[in-house]
PDB file of C-alpha atoms in Angstrom:
ATOM      1  CA  UNK A   1     -44.082 -25.965 -25.232  1.00  0.00           C
ATOM      2  CA  UNK A   2     -47.323 -26.820 -23.769  1.00  0.00           C
ATOM      3  CA  UNK A   3     -49.699 -24.446 -22.394  1.00  0.00           C
ATOM      4  CA  UNK A   4     -51.124 -24.041 -18.951  1.00  0.00           C
ATOM      5  CA  UNK A   5     -54.541 -23.196 -20.680  1.00  0.00           C
ATOM      6  CA  UNK A   6     -55.211 -26.765 -21.507  1.00  0.00           C
ATOM      7  CA  UNK A   7     -57.243 -27.266 -18.490  1.00  0.00           C
ATOM      8  CA  UNK A   8     -58.311 -24.294 -16.002  1.00  0.00           C
ATOM      9  CA  UNK A   9     -56.364 -26.015 -13.117  1.00  0.00           C
ATOM     10  CA  UNK A  10     -56.135 -24.139  -9.580  1.00  0.00           C
ATOM     11  CA  UNK A  11     -52.796 -22.449 -10.767  1.00  0.00           C
ATOM     12  CA  UNK A  12     -54.340 -21.203 -13.647  1.00  0.00           C
ATOM     13  CA  UNK A  13     -57.346 -19.929 -12.107  1.00  0.00           C
ATOM     14  CA  UNK A  14     -55.072 -18.404  -9.544  1.00  0.00           C
ATOM     15  CA  UNK A  15     -53.068 -16.717 -12.169  1.00  0.00           C
ATOM     16  CA  UNK A  16     -56.165 -15.218 -13.754  1.00  0.00           C
ATOM     17  CA  UNK A  17     -57.429 -14.084 -10.438  1.00  0.00           C
ATOM     18  CA  UNK A  18     -54.272 -12.311  -9.616  1.00  0.00           C
ATOM     19  CA  UNK A  19     -54.195 -10.573 -12.995  1.00  0.00           C
ATOM     20  CA  UNK A  20     -57.765  -9.444 -12.688  1.00  0.00           C
ATOM     21  CA  UNK A  21     -57.332  -8.153  -9.116  1.00  0.00           C
ATOM     22  CA  UNK A  22     -54.285  -6.162 -10.245  1.00  0.00           C
ATOM     23  CA  UNK A  23     -56.871  -4.411 -12.827  1.00  0.00           C
ATOM     24  CA  UNK A  24     -59.726  -4.248 -10.270  1.00  0.00           C
ATOM     25  CA  UNK A  25     -57.259  -2.354  -8.043  1.00  0.00           C
ATOM     26  CA  UNK A  26     -57.155   0.639 -10.442  1.00  0.00           C
ATOM     27  CA  UNK A  27     -54.474  -0.477 -12.758  1.00  0.00           C
ATOM     28  CA  UNK A  28     -55.837   0.265 -16.536  1.00  0.00           C
ATOM     29  CA  UNK A  29     -54.461  -2.868 -18.127  1.00  0.00           C
ATOM     30  CA  UNK A  30     -51.950  -5.671 -17.210  1.00  0.00           C
ATOM     31  CA  UNK A  31     -50.668  -8.461 -18.933  1.00  0.00           C
ATOM     32  CA  UNK A  32     -48.288 -11.156 -17.766  1.00  0.00           C
ATOM     33  CA  UNK A  33     -46.746 -14.545 -18.916  1.00  0.00           C
ATOM     34  CA  UNK A  34     -45.692 -17.144 -16.488  1.00  0.00           C
ATOM     35  CA  UNK A  35     -43.284 -20.107 -17.147  1.00  0.00           C
ATOM     36  CA  UNK A  36     -42.746 -23.347 -15.699  1.00  0.00           C
ATOM     37  CA  UNK A  37     -40.681 -25.820 -17.200  1.00  0.00           C
ATOM     38  CA  UNK A  38     -42.282 -26.567 -20.546  1.00  0.00           C
ATOM     39  CA  UNK A  39     -45.397 -24.902 -19.438  1.00  0.00           C
ATOM     40  CA  UNK A  40     -46.753 -21.460 -20.329  1.00  0.00           C
ATOM     41  CA  UNK A  41     -49.319 -19.290 -19.088  1.00  0.00           C
ATOM     42  CA  UNK A  42     -50.464 -15.609 -20.486  1.00  0.00           C
ATOM     43  CA  UNK A  43     -53.205 -13.716 -19.495  1.00  0.00           C
ATOM     44  CA  UNK A  44     -54.374 -10.219 -19.815  1.00  0.00           C
ATOM     45  CA  UNK A  45     -57.003  -7.901 -17.982  1.00  0.00           C
ATOM     46  CA  UNK A  46     -58.179  -4.396 -18.854  1.00  0.00           C
ATOM     47  CA  UNK A  47     -57.630  -1.829 -21.511  1.00  0.00           C
ATOM     48  CA  UNK A  48     -54.353  -0.890 -23.216  1.00  0.00           C
ATOM     49  CA  UNK A  49     -55.497   2.375 -24.525  1.00  0.00           C
ATOM     50  CA  UNK A  50     -58.012   4.371 -22.117  1.00  0.00           C
ATOM     51  CA  UNK A  51     -59.369   6.562 -25.237  1.00  0.00           C
ATOM     52  CA  UNK A  52     -60.291   3.862 -27.204  1.00  0.00           C
ATOM     53  CA  UNK A  53     -60.889   1.462 -24.831  1.00  0.00           C
ATOM     54  CA  UNK A  54     -58.514  -1.233 -26.774  1.00  0.00           C
ATOM     55  CA  UNK A  55     -58.090  -4.344 -24.363  1.00  0.00           C
ATOM     56  CA  UNK A  56     -55.039  -5.800 -23.156  1.00  0.00           C
ATOM     57  CA  UNK A  57     -53.861  -8.769 -24.920  1.00  0.00           C
ATOM     58  CA  UNK A  58     -51.780 -11.691 -23.678  1.00  0.00           C
ATOM     59  CA  UNK A  59     -48.975 -11.461 -26.470  1.00  0.00           C
ATOM     60  CA  UNK A  60     -48.542  -7.705 -25.959  1.00  0.00           C
ATOM     61  CA  UNK A  61     -44.795  -6.579 -25.130  1.00  0.00           C
ATOM     62  CA  UNK A  62     -43.309  -4.279 -22.494  1.00  0.00           C
ATOM     63  CA  UNK A  63     -40.079  -2.554 -22.144  1.00  0.00           C
ATOM     64  CA  UNK A  64     -38.994  -3.684 -18.747  1.00  0.00           C
ATOM     65  CA  UNK A  65     -36.490  -0.102 -18.282  1.00  0.00           C
ATOM     66  CA  UNK A  66     -33.702  -0.505 -15.556  1.00  0.00           C
ATOM     67  CA  UNK A  67     -34.799  -3.866 -14.121  1.00  0.00           C
ATOM     68  CA  UNK A  68     -33.532  -5.283 -17.195  1.00  0.00           C
ATOM     69  CA  UNK A  69     -29.585  -4.997 -15.692  1.00  0.00           C
ATOM     70  CA  UNK A  70     -30.610  -7.881 -13.279  1.00  0.00           C
ATOM     71  CA  UNK A  71     -32.182 -10.401 -16.001  1.00  0.00           C
ATOM     72  CA  UNK A  72     -29.157  -9.634 -18.475  1.00  0.00           C
ATOM     73  CA  UNK A  73     -26.553 -10.246 -15.460  1.00  0.00           C
ATOM     74  CA  UNK A  74     -28.260 -13.713 -14.655  1.00  0.00           C
ATOM     75  CA  UNK A  75     -28.408 -14.642 -18.433  1.00  0.00           C
ATOM     76  CA  UNK A  76     -24.524 -13.773 -18.786  1.00  0.00           C
ATOM     77  CA  UNK A  77     -23.612 -15.722 -15.597  1.00  0.00           C
ATOM     78  CA  UNK A  78     -25.652 -18.758 -16.819  1.00  0.00           C
ATOM     79  CA  UNK A  79     -23.305 -18.637 -19.969  1.00  0.00           C
ATOM     80  CA  UNK A  80     -20.486 -18.481 -17.578  1.00  0.00           C
ATOM     81  CA  UNK A  81     -21.662 -21.289 -15.587  1.00  0.00           C
ATOM     82  CA  UNK A  82     -22.172 -23.267 -18.797  1.00  0.00           C
ATOM     83  CA  UNK A  83     -18.687 -22.316 -19.578  1.00  0.00           C
ATOM     84  CA  UNK A  84     -19.343 -20.745 -22.962  1.00  0.00           C
ATOM     85  CA  UNK A  85     -17.856 -17.607 -21.589  1.00  0.00           C
ATOM     86  CA  UNK A  86     -15.495 -15.765 -19.116  1.00  0.00           C
ATOM     87  CA  UNK A  87     -16.009 -12.947 -17.015  1.00  0.00           C
ATOM     88  CA  UNK A  88     -12.756 -11.371 -17.781  1.00  0.00           C
ATOM     89  CA  UNK A  89     -12.670 -12.105 -21.728  1.00  0.00           C
ATOM     90  CA  UNK A  90     -12.744  -8.487 -23.591  1.00  0.00           C
ATOM     91  CA  UNK A  91     -16.054  -7.986 -24.900  1.00  0.00           C
ATOM     92  CA  UNK A  92     -14.300  -7.315 -28.173  1.00  0.00           C
ATOM     93  CA  UNK A  93     -13.907 -11.007 -28.769  1.00  0.00           C
ATOM     94  CA  UNK A  94     -17.424 -11.607 -28.547  1.00  0.00           C
ATOM     95  CA  UNK A  95     -18.726  -8.294 -30.594  1.00  0.00           C
ATOM     96  CA  UNK A  96     -15.846  -7.234 -32.690  1.00  0.00           C
ATOM     97  CA  UNK A  97     -17.805  -5.206 -35.185  1.00  0.00           C
ATOM     98  CA  UNK A  98     -19.607  -3.133 -32.286  1.00  0.00           C
ATOM     99  CA  UNK A  99     -16.966  -2.489 -29.428  1.00  0.00           C
ATOM    100  CA  UNK A 100     -13.306  -2.814 -31.705  1.00  0.00           C
ATOM    101  CA  UNK A 101     -10.083  -1.377 -31.202  1.00  0.00           C
ATOM    102  CA  UNK A 102      -8.527  -0.593 -27.774  1.00  0.00           C
ATOM    103  CA  UNK A 103     -12.163  -0.121 -26.101  1.00  0.00           C
ATOM    104  CA  UNK A 104     -13.104  -3.735 -27.256  1.00  0.00           C
ATOM    105  CA  UNK A 105      -9.416  -4.878 -25.971  1.00  0.00           C
ATOM    106  CA  UNK A 106      -9.656  -3.267 -22.650  1.00  0.00           C
ATOM    107  CA  UNK A 107     -13.439  -3.632 -21.853  1.00  0.00           C
ATOM    108  CA  UNK A 108     -14.287  -7.180 -20.354  1.00  0.00           C
ATOM    109  CA  UNK A 109     -17.597  -8.862 -19.822  1.00  0.00           C
ATOM    110  CA  UNK A 110     -16.952  -8.579 -15.922  1.00  0.00           C
ATOM    111  CA  UNK A 111     -16.866  -4.483 -16.387  1.00  0.00           C
ATOM    112  CA  UNK A 112     -19.857  -4.556 -18.234  1.00  0.00           C
ATOM    113  CA  UNK A 113     -21.738  -6.229 -15.340  1.00  0.00           C
ATOM    114  CA  UNK A 114     -20.303  -4.270 -12.504  1.00  0.00           C
ATOM    115  CA  UNK A 115     -20.614  -0.967 -14.537  1.00  0.00           C
ATOM    116  CA  UNK A 116     -17.178  -0.279 -14.477  1.00  0.00           C
ATOM    117  CA  UNK A 117     -16.781  -0.093 -18.733  1.00  0.00           C
ATOM    118  CA  UNK A 118     -16.614   3.411 -19.312  1.00  0.00           C
ATOM    119  CA  UNK A 119     -19.052   3.184 -21.574  1.00  0.00           C
ATOM    120  CA  UNK A 120     -21.640   5.911 -22.015  1.00  0.00           C
ATOM    121  CA  UNK A 121     -25.206   6.546 -21.924  1.00  0.00           C
ATOM    122  CA  UNK A 122     -26.961   6.003 -25.432  1.00  0.00           C
ATOM    123  CA  UNK A 123     -30.069   7.685 -24.269  1.00  0.00           C
ATOM    124  CA  UNK A 124     -29.014  11.392 -25.078  1.00  0.00           C
ATOM    125  CA  UNK A 125     -27.976  10.364 -28.458  1.00  0.00           C
ATOM    126  CA  UNK A 126     -31.253   8.089 -29.049  1.00  0.00           C
ATOM    127  CA  UNK A 127     -33.281  11.164 -27.735  1.00  0.00           C
ATOM    128  CA  UNK A 128     -31.519  14.041 -28.131  1.00  0.00           C
ATOM    129  CA  UNK A 129     -34.036  16.089 -25.859  1.00  0.00           C
ATOM    130  CA  UNK A 130     -32.892  14.238 -23.129  1.00  0.00           C
ATOM    131  CA  UNK A 131     -29.706  16.419 -23.073  1.00  0.00           C
ATOM    132  CA  UNK A 132     -31.910  19.511 -22.139  1.00  0.00           C
ATOM    133  CA  UNK A 133     -34.203  17.088 -20.062  1.00  0.00           C
ATOM    134  CA  UNK A 134     -37.019  17.651 -22.454  1.00  0.00           C
ATOM    135  CA  UNK A 135     -39.296  15.099 -23.697  1.00  0.00           C
ATOM    136  CA  UNK A 136     -39.631  16.214 -27.241  1.00  0.00           C
ATOM    137  CA  UNK A 137     -37.670  13.509 -28.944  1.00  0.00           C
ATOM    138  CA  UNK A 138     -39.011  10.894 -26.875  1.00  0.00           C
ATOM    139  CA  UNK A 139     -42.417  11.917 -27.936  1.00  0.00           C
ATOM    140  CA  UNK A 140     -41.479  11.968 -31.321  1.00  0.00           C
ATOM    141  CA  UNK A 141     -39.844   8.688 -31.203  1.00  0.00           C
ATOM    142  CA  UNK A 142     -42.079   6.982 -28.765  1.00  0.00           C
ATOM    143  CA  UNK A 143     -43.130   4.220 -31.270  1.00  0.00           C
ATOM    144  CA  UNK A 144     -39.471   3.918 -32.701  1.00  0.00           C
ATOM    145  CA  UNK A 145     -37.885   0.460 -32.313  1.00  0.00           C
ATOM    146  CA  UNK A 146     -33.985   0.400 -31.855  1.00  0.00           C
ATOM    147  CA  UNK A 147     -32.092  -2.455 -32.781  1.00  0.00           C
ATOM    148  CA  UNK A 148     -29.602  -3.346 -29.618  1.00  0.00           C
ATOM    149  CA  UNK A 149     -26.907  -3.067 -32.244  1.00  0.00           C
ATOM    150  CA  UNK A 150     -27.892   0.743 -32.930  1.00  0.00           C
ATOM    151  CA  UNK A 151     -27.931   1.457 -29.263  1.00  0.00           C
ATOM    152  CA  UNK A 152     -24.402  -0.220 -28.818  1.00  0.00           C
ATOM    153  CA  UNK A 153     -22.928   2.143 -31.502  1.00  0.00           C
ATOM    154  CA  UNK A 154     -24.550   5.268 -30.052  1.00  0.00           C
ATOM    155  CA  UNK A 155     -22.913   4.505 -26.801  1.00  0.00           C
ATOM    156  CA  UNK A 156     -19.685   3.491 -28.154  1.00  0.00           C
ATOM    157  CA  UNK A 157     -19.319   6.192 -30.350  1.00  0.00           C
ATOM    158  CA  UNK A 158     -19.842   8.589 -27.481  1.00  0.00           C
ATOM    159  CA  UNK A 159     -17.275  10.009 -25.061  1.00  0.00           C
ATOM    160  CA  UNK A 160     -16.093   7.643 -22.766  1.00  0.00           C
ATOM    161  CA  UNK A 161     -17.332   8.067 -19.259  1.00  0.00           C
ATOM    162  CA  UNK A 162     -14.084   6.774 -17.361  1.00  0.00           C
ATOM    163  CA  UNK A 163     -11.527   4.399 -18.050  1.00  0.00           C
ATOM    164  CA  UNK A 164     -12.338   0.748 -18.327  1.00  0.00           C
ATOM    165  CA  UNK A 165     -12.252  -0.804 -14.961  1.00  0.00           C
ATOM    166  CA  UNK A 166     -12.403   2.677 -13.273  1.00  0.00           C
ATOM    167  CA  UNK A 167     -15.504   3.989 -11.177  1.00  0.00           C
ATOM    168  CA  UNK A 168     -18.857   2.432 -11.409  1.00  0.00           C
ATOM    169  CA  UNK A 169     -21.422   3.947 -13.315  1.00  0.00           C
ATOM    170  CA  UNK A 170     -24.849   2.320 -14.690  1.00  0.00           C
ATOM    171  CA  UNK A 171     -26.055   2.654 -18.326  1.00  0.00           C
ATOM    172  CA  UNK A 172     -28.303   1.072 -20.732  1.00  0.00           C
ATOM    173  CA  UNK A 173     -25.386   0.975 -23.000  1.00  0.00           C
ATOM    174  CA  UNK A 174     -23.546  -1.417 -20.758  1.00  0.00           C
ATOM    175  CA  UNK A 175     -26.662  -3.571 -20.525  1.00  0.00           C
ATOM    176  CA  UNK A 176     -27.263  -3.792 -23.917  1.00  0.00           C
ATOM    177  CA  UNK A 177     -23.662  -4.955 -24.481  1.00  0.00           C
ATOM    178  CA  UNK A 178     -23.989  -7.354 -22.082  1.00  0.00           C
ATOM    179  CA  UNK A 179     -27.269  -8.622 -23.526  1.00  0.00           C
ATOM    180  CA  UNK A 180     -26.030  -8.831 -26.889  1.00  0.00           C
ATOM    181  CA  UNK A 181     -23.133 -10.804 -26.136  1.00  0.00           C
ATOM    182  CA  UNK A 182     -25.429 -13.345 -23.908  1.00  0.00           C
ATOM    183  CA  UNK A 183     -27.200 -13.882 -27.309  1.00  0.00           C
ATOM    184  CA  UNK A 184     -23.913 -14.081 -29.549  1.00  0.00           C
ATOM    185  CA  UNK A 185     -22.486 -17.024 -27.671  1.00  0.00           C
TER     186      UNK A 185
END
């Protein structure tokens, strides 16, 4: 993959200027990656740690939170468009070790995407203090990295929030299953 950094093109200068502008506007630190075909630009501005002054680096990673659903849905729909998967296929066909049995047969990829699978939220199981709306376990585990399979197991193991195909309810478990499925095909 060729880098946009090979010359200081107008585009590269504009990207760097925009990132520097975010920092100048008051954000302590920011990093970004832009891809255009085979070209990639990565940049950073500011500090990652206010106490130590450690700079932000272009290769840093950030959890994107709830917006992940949009990206996962787009990736899954690309797999559908390419004929690799079908929306009404049971998730158990793709993730038999993670979503097995009756749930694996009843829950479809479509249900994961439209939030009607009935799978529970994994966050209160990954971070038990969330059940009391307290930050304790989040603070204790802030540097812990969960594998997607671990999070799916937590959500699938929790009591269902409803019947597959029922009332929509968005949870990270459903998004993680969709993500795992899109990379599993």
